XYZ file of N, CA and C in Angstrom:
807
model
N -35.042 -54.564 27.594
C -34.237 -55.627 26.833
C -32.903 -55.548 26.942
N -32.411 -54.152 26.778
C -30.936 -53.909 26.873
C -30.497 -53.923 28.279
N -31.324 -53.577 29.138
C -31.032 -53.783 30.665
C -30.697 -55.118 31.010
N -31.711 -56.092 30.511
C -31.663 -57.538 30.671
C -30.318 -58.033 30.043
N -30.009 -57.658 28.951
C -28.375 -58.231 28.288
C -27.511 -57.733 29.072
N -27.582 -56.434 29.539
C -26.378 -55.858 30.393
C -26.154 -56.536 31.661
N -27.432 -57.073 32.378
C -27.353 -57.572 33.525
C -26.654 -59.026 33.454
N -27.179 -59.692 32.241
C -26.749 -61.127 32.077
C -24.949 -61.013 31.857
N -24.710 -59.973 31.095
C -23.204 -59.767 30.712
C -22.583 -59.652 32.129
N -23.034 -58.874 32.946
C -22.450 -58.624 34.245
C -22.366 -59.916 35.168
N -23.334 -60.639 35.014
C -23.417 -61.840 35.944
C -22.446 -62.802 35.309
N -22.362 -62.894 33.847
C -21.218 -63.777 33.340
C -19.795 -63.413 33.846
N -19.712 -61.988 33.752
C -18.210 -61.606 34.199
C -18.026 -61.936 35.586
N -19.175 -61.854 36.510
C -18.994 -62.125 37.919
C -18.565 -63.557 38.092
N -19.372 -64.464 37.414
C -19.147 -65.895 37.424
C -17.563 -66.107 36.989
N -17.233 -65.438 35.930
C -15.957 -65.708 35.323
C -14.890 -65.283 36.296
N -15.074 -64.260 36.996
C -14.101 -63.743 37.896
C -13.937 -64.477 38.983
N -15.059 -65.059 39.551
C -15.225 -66.006 40.720
C -14.493 -67.378 40.384
N -14.758 -67.872 39.298
C -14.034 -69.169 38.803
C -12.447 -68.892 38.595
N -12.128 -67.767 38.260
C -10.717 -67.352 38.148
C -9.996 -67.293 39.546
N -10.773 -66.774 40.511
C -10.166 -66.541 41.780
C -10.128 -67.993 42.578
N -11.041 -68.902 42.153
C -10.952 -70.294 42.637
C -9.825 -71.058 42.073
N -9.488 -70.742 40.705
C -8.441 -71.467 40.024
C -7.173 -71.099 40.671
N -6.987 -69.838 40.962
C -5.779 -69.235 41.563
C -5.539 -70.118 42.928
N -6.566 -70.341 43.640
C -6.496 -71.075 44.935
C -6.167 -72.670 44.857
N -6.640 -73.140 43.635
C -6.585 -74.533 43.311
C -4.969 -74.999 43.395
N -4.824 -76.128 43.936
C -3.499 -76.628 44.033
C -3.122 -77.494 42.841
N -4.148 -77.888 42.040
C -3.818 -78.540 40.830
C -3.271 -77.819 39.714
N -2.247 -78.239 38.985
C -1.744 -77.428 38.037
C -2.337 -77.530 36.642
N -2.976 -78.706 36.316
C -3.347 -78.960 34.905
C -4.548 -78.000 34.483
N -5.542 -77.660 35.270
C -6.613 -76.603 34.928
C -5.792 -75.330 34.784
N -4.890 -75.049 35.591
C -4.273 -73.870 35.555
C -3.442 -73.519 34.240
N -2.836 -74.644 33.882
C -2.204 -74.650 32.581
C -3.017 -74.310 31.401
N -4.289 -75.044 31.430
C -5.021 -74.971 30.335
C -5.744 -73.583 30.352
N -6.049 -72.890 31.426
C -6.587 -71.626 31.468
C -5.553 -70.570 30.994
N -4.445 -70.867 31.539
C -3.309 -69.862 31.223
C -3.061 -69.699 29.875
N -2.950 -70.895 29.066
C -2.836 -70.957 27.594
C -3.970 -70.249 26.932
N -5.212 -70.528 27.381
C -6.461 -69.830 26.825
C -6.280 -68.337 26.851
N -5.994 -67.887 28.116
C -6.018 -66.332 28.358
C -5.004 -65.853 27.592
N -3.687 -66.482 27.474
C -2.542 -65.915 26.932
C -3.046 -65.789 25.392
N -3.489 -66.723 24.758
C -3.769 -66.717 23.405
C -4.916 -65.663 23.108
N -5.924 -65.642 23.849
C -6.944 -64.845 23.549
C -6.511 -63.254 23.841
N -5.822 -63.234 25.009
C -5.393 -61.826 25.263
C -4.344 -61.271 24.213
N -3.471 -62.067 23.816
C -2.549 -61.839 22.697
C -3.361 -61.418 21.300
N -4.294 -62.095 20.924
C -5.081 -61.969 19.881
C -5.852 -60.793 19.869
N -6.471 -60.533 20.988
C -7.476 -59.390 21.031
C -6.778 -58.071 21.746
N -5.467 -58.218 22.017
C -4.829 -57.136 22.636
C -5.499 -56.744 23.885
N -5.860 -57.679 24.649
C -6.531 -57.537 26.006
C -5.534 -57.708 27.189
N -5.229 -56.724 27.659
C -4.207 -56.712 28.736
C -4.976 -57.355 29.996
N -5.983 -57.221 30.189
C -6.737 -57.870 31.399
C -6.595 -59.364 31.307
N -6.708 -60.107 30.218
C -6.654 -61.380 30.096
C -5.123 -61.795 30.191
N -4.246 -61.033 29.432
C -2.750 -61.296 29.690
C -2.378 -61.192 31.115
N -2.691 -60.221 31.923
C -2.413 -60.146 33.257
C -2.996 -61.450 34.125
N -4.053 -61.801 33.723
C -4.582 -63.106 34.344
C -3.766 -64.265 34.071
N -3.516 -64.379 32.769
C -2.606 -65.395 32.402
C -1.121 -65.272 33.155
N -0.736 -64.182 33.318
C 0.480 -64.099 33.886
C 0.591 -64.520 35.462
N -0.633 -64.365 36.076
C -0.483 -64.768 37.420
C -0.480 -66.176 37.556
N -1.250 -66.883 36.701
C -1.312 -68.342 36.631
C 0.020 -68.980 36.274
N 0.688 -68.296 35.136
C 1.894 -68.710 34.687
C 2.974 -68.720 35.672
N 3.020 -67.650 36.512
C 4.090 -67.514 37.489
C 3.908 -68.533 38.588
N 2.594 -68.909 38.802
C 2.370 -69.958 39.663
C 2.838 -71.363 39.348
N 2.568 -71.789 38.082
C 2.882 -73.058 37.659
C 3.999 -73.353 36.887
N 4.854 -72.370 36.388
C 5.972 -72.461 35.660
C 6.973 -73.407 36.398
N 7.323 -72.930 37.667
C 8.338 -73.804 38.316
C 7.994 -75.469 38.448
N 6.501 -75.638 38.468
C 6.067 -77.101 38.544
C 6.445 -77.821 37.374
N 6.650 -77.150 36.089
C 6.718 -78.046 34.978
C 8.237 -77.829 34.569
N 9.064 -77.467 35.153
C 10.523 -77.484 34.833
C 10.901 -78.997 34.689
N 11.543 -79.121 33.522
C 12.019 -80.571 33.205
C 10.928 -81.443 32.487
N 9.624 -80.864 32.332
C 8.632 -81.734 31.923
C 8.477 -81.118 30.458
N 7.662 -81.959 29.565
C 7.487 -81.629 28.196
C 6.934 -80.157 28.012
N 6.004 -79.765 28.984
C 5.208 -78.510 28.904
C 6.181 -77.348 29.369
N 7.251 -77.602 29.846
C 7.987 -76.675 30.442
C 8.498 -75.551 29.278
N 9.057 -76.213 28.179
C 9.381 -75.274 27.049
C 8.381 -74.154 26.598
N 7.235 -74.787 26.499
C 6.012 -73.789 26.089
C 5.762 -72.790 27.343
N 5.836 -73.195 28.461
C 5.520 -72.330 29.502
C 6.588 -71.203 29.667
N 7.847 -71.478 29.549
C 8.879 -70.633 29.832
C 8.869 -69.455 28.720
N 8.368 -70.035 27.482
C 8.390 -68.961 26.233
C 7.087 -68.131 26.614
N 5.959 -68.618 26.890
C 4.810 -67.893 26.939
C 4.830 -66.898 28.091
N 5.637 -67.403 29.238
C 5.796 -66.574 30.301
C 6.557 -65.131 29.802
N 7.633 -65.394 29.141
C 8.458 -64.359 28.734
C 7.496 -63.485 27.738
N 6.840 -63.940 26.952
C 6.058 -63.263 25.888
C 4.709 -62.528 26.554
N 4.337 -62.986 27.620
C 3.286 -62.311 28.286
C 3.879 -61.108 28.894
N 4.958 -61.231 29.544
C 5.736 -59.934 29.935
C 5.948 -58.952 28.786
N 6.343 -59.604 27.713
C 6.519 -58.600 26.611
C 5.361 -58.118 25.914
N 4.111 -58.798 25.858
C 2.922 -58.302 25.310
C 2.462 -57.199 26.308
N 2.695 -57.312 27.649
C 2.190 -56.332 28.570
C 3.132 -55.121 28.742
N 4.263 -55.080 27.917
C 5.146 -54.059 27.961
C 6.206 -54.037 29.098
N 6.287 -55.154 29.761
C 7.194 -55.148 30.982
C 8.602 -55.677 30.224
N 9.339 -54.647 29.840
C 10.663 -54.821 29.082
C 11.849 -55.115 30.039
N 11.686 -55.436 31.389
C 12.590 -55.742 32.237
C 12.562 -57.412 32.664
N 11.246 -57.688 32.818
C 11.039 -59.188 33.031
C 11.009 -59.951 31.811
N 10.563 -59.321 30.683
C 10.602 -60.206 29.292
C 11.934 -60.618 28.801
N 12.971 -59.766 28.799
C 14.301 -60.242 28.349
C 14.771 -61.395 29.291
N 14.553 -61.137 30.609
C 15.263 -62.107 31.584
C 14.543 -63.443 31.290
N 13.260 -63.642 31.074
C 12.709 -64.830 30.803
C 13.058 -65.402 29.239
N 13.172 -64.605 28.459
C 13.486 -64.948 27.032
C 14.901 -65.583 27.193
N 15.886 -64.736 27.832
C 17.206 -65.296 27.922
C 17.234 -66.663 28.578
N 16.396 -66.866 29.674
C 16.329 -67.990 30.404
C 15.812 -69.166 29.444
N 14.768 -68.760 28.697
C 14.392 -69.672 27.649
C 15.300 -70.246 26.671
N 16.145 -69.346 26.156
C 17.239 -69.751 25.147
C 18.185 -70.724 25.971
N 18.595 -70.359 27.217
C 19.500 -71.247 27.819
C 18.929 -72.621 27.986
N 17.780 -72.628 28.483
C 17.103 -73.934 28.775
C 16.761 -74.713 27.595
N 16.360 -74.058 26.511
C 15.921 -74.727 25.309
C 16.522 -74.150 23.954
N 17.904 -74.353 24.008
C 18.634 -73.835 22.834
C 18.145 -74.434 21.451
N 17.608 -75.621 21.392
C 17.089 -76.056 20.058
C 15.695 -76.024 19.757
N 15.160 -75.153 20.537
C 13.659 -74.854 20.136
C 13.587 -74.103 19.011
N 12.261 -74.152 18.397
C 11.929 -73.569 17.072
C 11.665 -71.999 17.479
N 11.575 -71.778 18.858
C 11.077 -70.382 19.219
C 12.447 -69.579 19.642
N 13.500 -70.211 19.645
C 14.852 -69.582 20.015
C 14.959 -68.012 19.152
N 14.931 -68.151 17.961
C 15.056 -66.915 17.034
C 14.204 -65.796 17.580
N 12.864 -66.121 17.660
C 11.877 -65.071 17.941
C 12.242 -64.674 19.452
N 12.659 -65.614 20.288
C 12.971 -64.975 21.720
C 14.162 -64.256 21.634
N 15.228 -64.411 20.921
C 16.362 -63.504 20.783
C 15.966 -62.256 20.295
N 15.223 -62.171 19.327
C 14.810 -61.083 18.701
C 14.060 -60.179 19.686
N 13.128 -60.744 20.423
C 12.299 -59.951 21.289
C 13.011 -59.669 22.545
N 14.080 -60.337 22.997
C 14.964 -59.753 23.853
C 15.678 -58.401 23.543
N 16.063 -58.338 22.174
C 16.654 -57.310 21.672
C 15.692 -56.109 21.635
N 14.439 -56.428 21.164
C 13.410 -55.241 21.212
C 13.088 -54.940 22.450
N 13.194 -55.760 23.531
C 12.940 -55.295 24.850
C 13.808 -54.157 25.220
N 15.249 -54.505 24.929
C 16.272 -53.349 25.287
C 16.092 -52.193 24.474
N 15.584 -52.258 23.283
C 15.246 -51.156 22.360
C 14.201 -50.440 22.926
N 13.046 -51.055 23.555
C 11.974 -50.270 24.171
C 12.426 -49.739 25.537
N 13.515 -50.052 26.200
C 13.967 -49.531 27.349
C 14.917 -48.289 27.069
N 15.352 -48.108 25.976
C 16.284 -47.051 25.506
C 15.594 -45.727 25.780
N 16.234 -44.718 26.599
C 15.387 -43.476 26.848
C 15.780 -42.327 25.789
N 15.457 -41.262 26.132
C 15.583 -40.224 25.292
C 17.254 -39.905 25.213
N 17.558 -39.284 24.126
C 18.922 -39.185 23.706
C 19.775 -38.533 24.722
N 19.128 -37.484 25.514
C 19.887 -36.698 26.549
C 20.213 -37.426 27.768
N 19.641 -38.631 28.059
C 19.770 -39.484 29.262
C 20.805 -40.513 29.204
N 21.070 -41.335 30.004
C 22.042 -42.328 30.129
C 21.732 -43.420 29.019
N 22.596 -43.848 28.273
C 22.370 -44.575 27.181
C 22.811 -46.074 27.307
N 22.928 -46.494 28.414
C 23.412 -47.925 28.691
C 22.574 -48.998 28.062
N 21.132 -48.658 28.079
C 20.255 -49.670 27.488
C 20.140 -49.489 26.017
N 20.604 -48.443 25.453
C 20.814 -48.214 24.229
C 21.791 -48.949 23.569
N 22.944 -49.017 24.136
C 24.181 -49.838 23.624
C 23.815 -51.192 23.922
N 23.079 -51.596 24.971
C 22.926 -52.945 25.161
C 21.821 -53.427 24.005
N 20.874 -52.638 23.576
C 20.009 -53.039 22.631
C 20.700 -53.148 21.241
N 21.656 -52.307 20.905
C 22.483 -52.208 19.613
C 23.101 -53.681 19.698
N 23.762 -53.921 20.773
C 24.629 -55.158 20.865
C 23.672 -56.454 20.779
N 22.460 -56.369 21.198
C 21.598 -57.546 21.259
C 21.074 -57.600 19.913
N 20.718 -56.438 19.125
C 20.150 -56.586 17.814
C 21.180 -57.021 16.679
N 22.560 -56.740 17.084
C 23.687 -57.079 16.180
C 23.857 -58.463 16.430
N 23.754 -59.002 17.626
C 23.897 -60.533 17.864
C 22.780 -61.353 16.914
N 21.715 -60.711 17.106
C 20.499 -61.332 16.372
C 20.843 -61.227 14.818
N 21.410 -60.221 14.333
C 21.529 -60.117 12.860
C 22.740 -60.882 12.307
N 23.714 -61.090 13.344
C 24.836 -62.011 12.990
C 24.516 -63.360 12.928
N 23.600 -63.629 13.847
C 23.062 -65.191 13.893
C 22.158 -65.606 12.974
N 21.204 -64.647 12.665
C 20.304 -64.980 11.618
C 20.362 -63.870 10.418
N 21.264 -63.919 9.605
C 21.212 -63.050 8.537
C 20.179 -63.079 7.572
N 19.473 -64.254 7.544
C 18.252 -64.446 6.691
C 17.064 -64.533 7.542
N 16.972 -64.022 8.650
C 15.894 -64.395 9.698
C 14.720 -63.844 9.368
N 13.645 -64.139 10.015
C 12.271 -63.474 9.879
C 12.195 -62.115 10.298
N 13.066 -61.560 11.364
C 12.941 -60.258 11.719
C 14.043 -59.371 11.240
N 14.855 -59.657 10.283
C 16.100 -58.801 9.860
C 15.648 -57.389 9.568
N 14.712 -57.236 8.865
C 14.471 -55.925 8.342
C 14.099 -54.959 9.607
N 13.165 -55.388 10.377
C 13.107 -54.612 11.664
C 14.235 -54.558 12.531
N 14.906 -55.591 12.663
C 16.031 -55.380 13.487
C 17.151 -54.369 13.006
N 17.223 -54.371 11.705
C 18.086 -53.294 10.962
C 17.591 -51.954 11.358
N 16.341 -51.838 11.272
C 15.699 -50.430 11.410
C 15.735 -49.979 12.714
N 15.674 -51.019 13.776
C 15.859 -50.529 15.323
C 17.216 -50.166 15.513
N 18.173 -51.011 14.914
C 19.626 -50.737 15.392
C 19.915 -49.340 14.659
N 19.799 -49.096 13.330
C 19.941 -47.705 12.940
C 19.280 -46.576 13.750
N 18.174 -46.657 13.910
C 17.347 -45.630 14.934
C 18.312 -45.482 16.252
N 18.793 -46.506 16.950
C 19.531 -46.424 18.115
C 20.837 -45.826 17.780
N 21.520 -46.136 16.830
C 22.741 -45.749 16.333
C 22.621 -44.002 16.143
N 21.653 -43.643 15.407
C 21.539 -42.142 15.296
C 21.239 -41.537 16.601
N 20.545 -42.207 17.481
C 20.339 -41.552 19.024
C 21.600 -41.323 19.651
N 22.518 -42.306 19.588
C 24.059 -42.159 20.225
C 24.643 -41.075 19.610
N 24.507 -40.859 18.305
C 25.209 -39.912 17.415
C 24.760 -38.625 18.008
N 23.394 -38.424 18.090
C 22.923 -37.251 18.570
C 23.194 -36.840 19.809
N 23.379 -37.822 20.773
C 23.888 -37.427 22.014
C 25.250 -36.859 22.013
N 26.315 -37.520 21.310
C 27.528 -37.093 21.050
C 27.480 -35.749 20.347
N 26.858 -35.535 19.449
C 26.759 -34.276 18.747
C 26.212 -33.154 19.761
N 25.280 -33.392 20.476
C 24.629 -32.351 21.401
C 25.695 -32.035 22.451
N 26.432 -32.941 22.771
C 27.331 -32.595 23.904
C 28.498 -31.621 23.330
N 29.010 -31.910 22.187
C 29.880 -31.075 21.573
C 29.273 -29.637 21.201
N 27.964 -29.732 20.802
C 27.404 -28.381 20.402
C 27.031 -27.659 21.795
N 26.908 -28.317 22.944
C 26.768 -27.563 24.178
C 27.990 -26.802 24.492
N 29.262 -27.651 24.405
C 30.522 -26.722 24.578
C 30.615 -25.555 23.727
N 30.096 -25.612 22.544
C 30.257 -24.557 21.610
C 29.300 -23.366 22.142
N 28.020 -23.707 22.419
C 27.004 -22.739 22.949
C 27.512 -22.166 24.077
N 28.051 -22.758 25.051
C 28.636 -22.209 26.330
C 29.935 -21.603 26.197
N 30.569 -21.692 25.049
C 31.988 -20.883 24.766
C 33.119 -21.738 25.273
N 33.096 -22.904 25.655
C 34.123 -23.844 25.831
C 34.678 -24.319 24.490
N 35.162 -23.410 23.921
C 35.603 -23.663 22.509
C 36.748 -24.776 22.254
N 37.702 -24.939 23.297
C 38.600 -25.899 23.059
C 38.085 -27.258 23.286
N 37.036 -27.341 24.264
C 36.396 -28.725 24.573
C 35.440 -28.899 23.314
N 35.035 -27.851 22.769
C 34.137 -28.086 21.580
C 34.893 -28.676 20.405
N 35.945 -28.209 20.198
C 36.812 -28.613 19.080
C 37.204 -30.064 19.139
N 37.619 -30.240 20.459
C 37.992 -31.782 20.792
C 36.867 -32.673 20.573
N 35.613 -32.356 21.145
C 34.549 -33.042 21.013
C 34.053 -33.287 19.640
N 34.081 -32.411 18.832
C 33.753 -32.533 17.395
C 34.914 -33.285 16.729
N 36.013 -33.161 16.923
C 37.052 -33.893 16.290
C 36.778 -35.469 16.560
N 36.450 -35.788 17.849
C 36.049 -37.071 18.188
C 34.732 -37.570 17.434
N 33.875 -36.725 17.397
C 32.537 -37.112 16.867
C 32.795 -37.458 15.280
N 33.552 -36.587 14.592
C 33.801 -36.681 13.148
C 34.609 -38.218 12.792
N 35.473 -38.466 13.835
C 36.197 -39.734 13.587
C 35.388 -40.978 14.047
N 34.262 -40.557 15.034
C 33.625 -41.809 15.363
C 32.443 -42.222 14.589
N 31.891 -41.098 13.931
C 30.561 -41.382 13.181
C 30.730 -40.911 11.770
N 31.436 -41.535 11.004
C 31.700 -41.106 9.536
C 30.337 -40.912 8.657
N 29.305 -41.769 9.026
C 28.170 -41.615 8.247
C 27.036 -40.898 8.813
N 27.409 -40.100 9.797
C 26.259 -39.521 10.606
C 25.583 -38.423 9.741
N 24.309 -38.201 10.192
C 23.459 -37.149 9.603
C 23.766 -35.747 10.058
N 24.551 -35.831 11.314
C 24.926 -34.697 11.846
C 26.475 -34.276 11.520
N 26.919 -34.819 10.598
C 28.403 -34.620 10.272
C 28.617 -33.291 9.546
N 27.747 -32.757 8.693
C 28.166 -31.604 8.214
C 28.062 -30.401 9.285
N 27.150 -30.581 9.994
C 26.967 -29.601 11.298
C 28.234 -29.647 12.326
N 28.680 -30.873 12.377
C 29.828 -31.220 13.309
C 31.208 -30.362 12.565
N 31.233 -30.596 11.352
C 32.477 -29.706 10.631
C 32.234 -28.345 10.761
N 30.969 -27.737 10.650
C 30.946 -26.297 10.529
C 31.162 -25.822 12.068
N 30.591 -26.494 12.994
C 30.654 -25.887 14.347
C 32.065 -26.122 14.919
N 32.782 -27.189 14.348
C 34.141 -27.195 14.661
C 35.090 -26.076 14.325
N 34.539 -25.789 13.029
C 35.462 -24.610 12.591
C 34.982 -23.268 13.199
N 33.676 -23.147 13.448
C 33.182 -21.796 14.123
C 33.811 -21.801 15.660
N 33.898 -22.973 16.267
C 34.615 -22.921 17.576
C 35.968 -22.447 17.455
N 36.787 -22.855 16.473
C 38.040 -22.433 16.213
C 38.308 -20.831 15.922
N 37.264 -20.621 15.061
C 37.148 -19.101 14.627
C 36.981 -18.285 15.957
N 35.942 -18.685 16.726
C 35.528 -17.904 17.985
C 36.668 -17.836 19.006
N 37.380 -18.921 19.042
C 38.518 -19.044 19.938
C 39.566 -18.248 19.436
N 39.784 -18.053 18.159
C 41.019 -17.248 17.645
C 40.690 -15.627 17.697
N 39.534 -15.261 17.442
C 39.259 -13.990 17.490
C 39.168 -13.380 18.879
N 38.875 -14.195 19.938
C 38.847 -13.815 21.232
C 40.065 -14.061 21.904
N 41.126 -14.336 21.400
C 42.556 -14.626 21.976
C 43.234 -13.525 22.223
N 44.321 -13.679 23.153
C 45.240 -12.706 23.205
C 46.090 -12.659 21.894
N 46.642 -11.381 21.654
C 47.253 -11.198 20.325
C 48.462 -12.278 20.065
N 49.241 -12.591 21.116
C 50.290 -13.533 20.911
C 49.944 -15.006 20.516
N 48.576 -15.221 20.762
C 47.922 -16.514 20.324
C 47.123 -16.509 19.096
N 46.745 -15.223 18.709
C 45.749 -15.205 17.532
C 46.291 -15.694 16.424
N 47.475 -15.496 15.795
C 47.963 -15.831 14.540
C 47.849 -17.347 14.308
N 48.452 -18.029 15.212
C 48.502 -19.461 15.196
C 46.936 -20.091 15.315
N 46.059 -19.364 16.034
C 44.727 -19.850 16.013
C 43.910 -19.455 14.812
N 44.162 -18.421 14.225
C 43.485 -18.073 13.042
C 43.825 -18.986 11.933
N 45.234 -19.435 11.914
C 45.568 -20.323 10.864
C 44.846 -21.560 11.110
N 44.789 -22.044 12.288
C 44.073 -23.377 12.571
C 42.715 -23.276 12.261
N 41.961 -22.219 12.371
C 40.580 -22.086 12.140
C 40.411 -22.015 10.569
N 41.282 -21.416 9.904
C 41.320 -21.391 8.482
C 41.467 -22.944 7.925
N 42.211 -23.640 8.551
C 42.347 -25.101 8.109
C 40.980 -25.890 8.337
N 40.328 -25.579 9.424
C 38.949 -26.348 9.824
C 38.042 -25.688 8.696
N 38.034 -24.520 8.263
C 37.246 -23.965 7.203
C 37.530 -24.783 5.842
N 38.499 -24.878 5.555
C 39.086 -25.636 4.301
C 38.405 -26.921 4.334
N 38.509 -27.745 5.500
C 37.876 -28.964 5.593
C 36.431 -28.795 5.465
N 35.867 -27.994 5.915
C 34.446 -27.966 5.847
C 34.066 -27.816 4.327
N 34.703 -26.779 3.879
C 34.522 -26.224 2.402
C 34.834 -27.658 1.368
N 35.705 -28.249 1.750
C 36.085 -29.498 0.884
C 35.064 -30.405 0.727
N 34.191 -30.735 1.855
C 33.332 -31.763 1.870
C 31.848 -31.267 1.530
N 31.850 -29.890 1.811
C 30.435 -29.233 1.781
C 30.609 -27.843 1.060
N 30.944 -27.788 -0.237
C 31.075 -26.432 -0.841
C 29.825 -25.674 -0.994
N 28.757 -26.362 -0.947
C 27.413 -25.752 -1.189
C 26.596 -26.199 0.028
N 27.162 -26.087 1.181
C 26.435 -26.836 2.401
C 25.508 -25.817 3.115
N 24.867 -26.327 4.004
C 23.780 -25.366 4.871
C 24.483 -24.283 5.412
N 25.860 -24.260 5.727
C 26.417 -23.204 6.480
C 27.384 -22.487 5.712
N 27.353 -22.682 4.410
C 28.360 -21.986 3.581
C 28.487 -20.628 3.732
N 27.390 -19.911 3.769
C 27.186 -18.468 3.734
C 27.812 -18.004 4.964
N 27.497 -18.351 6.174
C 28.124 -18.082 7.487
C 29.729 -18.296 7.448
N 30.036 -19.457 6.833
C 31.334 -19.866 6.882
C 32.278 -18.921 6.119
N 31.889 -18.633 4.904
C 32.584 -17.603 4.065
C 32.616 -16.313 4.744
N 31.537 -15.785 5.472
C 31.690 -14.408 6.062
C 32.785 -14.426 7.192
N 32.790 -15.472 7.910
C 33.839 -15.460 8.977
C 35.327 -15.877 8.436
N 35.253 -16.623 7.327
C 36.695 -16.835 6.668
C 37.268 -15.531 6.078
N 36.353 -14.560 5.616
C 36.955 -13.345 5.223
C 37.483 -12.457 6.211
N 36.838 -12.574 7.555
C 37.288 -11.898 8.726
C 38.803 -12.472 9.073
N 38.795 -13.801 9.042
C 40.189 -14.558 9.317
C 41.176 -13.979 8.268
N 41.019 -14.013 6.940
C 42.051 -13.503 5.958
C 42.235 -12.120 6.334
N 41.341 -11.298 6.591
C 41.644 -9.919 6.855
C 42.557 -9.626 8.155
N 42.309 -10.485 9.059
C 43.174 -10.360 10.330
C 44.539 -10.907 10.203
N 44.719 -11.971 9.484
C 46.009 -12.415 9.143
C 46.779 -11.717 8.298
N 46.218 -10.769 7.348
C 46.915 -9.780 6.727
C 47.806 -8.946 7.656
N 47.159 -8.695 8.733
C 47.795 -7.478 9.706
C 49.199 -8.166 10.376
N 49.193 -9.635 10.302
C 50.287 -10.352 10.891
C 51.403 -10.311 9.858
């Protein structure tokens, strides 16, 4: 019995596939439009990439034929959304942007602009790689938030934008930290200065204050004597800045130990 049901299922799948191949070769657009709509809707509801890919092939064939026609608006949108559902975050924003340009008064414009931004969000790489797509995603998310302050997707757009900003902050922080690690202390101090100025609300801010101070401290104690006094005094100023904002911070114990060394050395001058 089970073998019979399985055989029937395989037969139906074969017929379905055969019909689909015939449909692809058919020159008439109307049946392709109907099939594309059904495959797109079912594929999206069932999270079935196979159906979505079938829909995509049909949509790519017929979309040019419906430009300027009433069905054109729907086709351009679902073409972009099919790419989006399939995780093609390069073709999806291209088609969503085209949709917004062609149909600026459509009820789907807000959703298209949001999904454009999310496509760039999904293209954002790890923090240690080039962040061009990250910046583009933040820009697109901010455009959406400015345009639709009460929009349907505001909460998730804010969450995505915050996540991406933290990623940029982490990249800038890690660059400065790498200078510290490799003992390029002057470059580290300059980078941490820029980081503190550029990212006032960053979760890496305390660490930036501390490693700026420690870079100045390391630079001072490894200097020629003729340069040491000035650099020790500069390091002490950075310690004061750290201690002012984080008197009971994560690095307080380490900073106080090196501060005692600074005071001791300065007494000799």
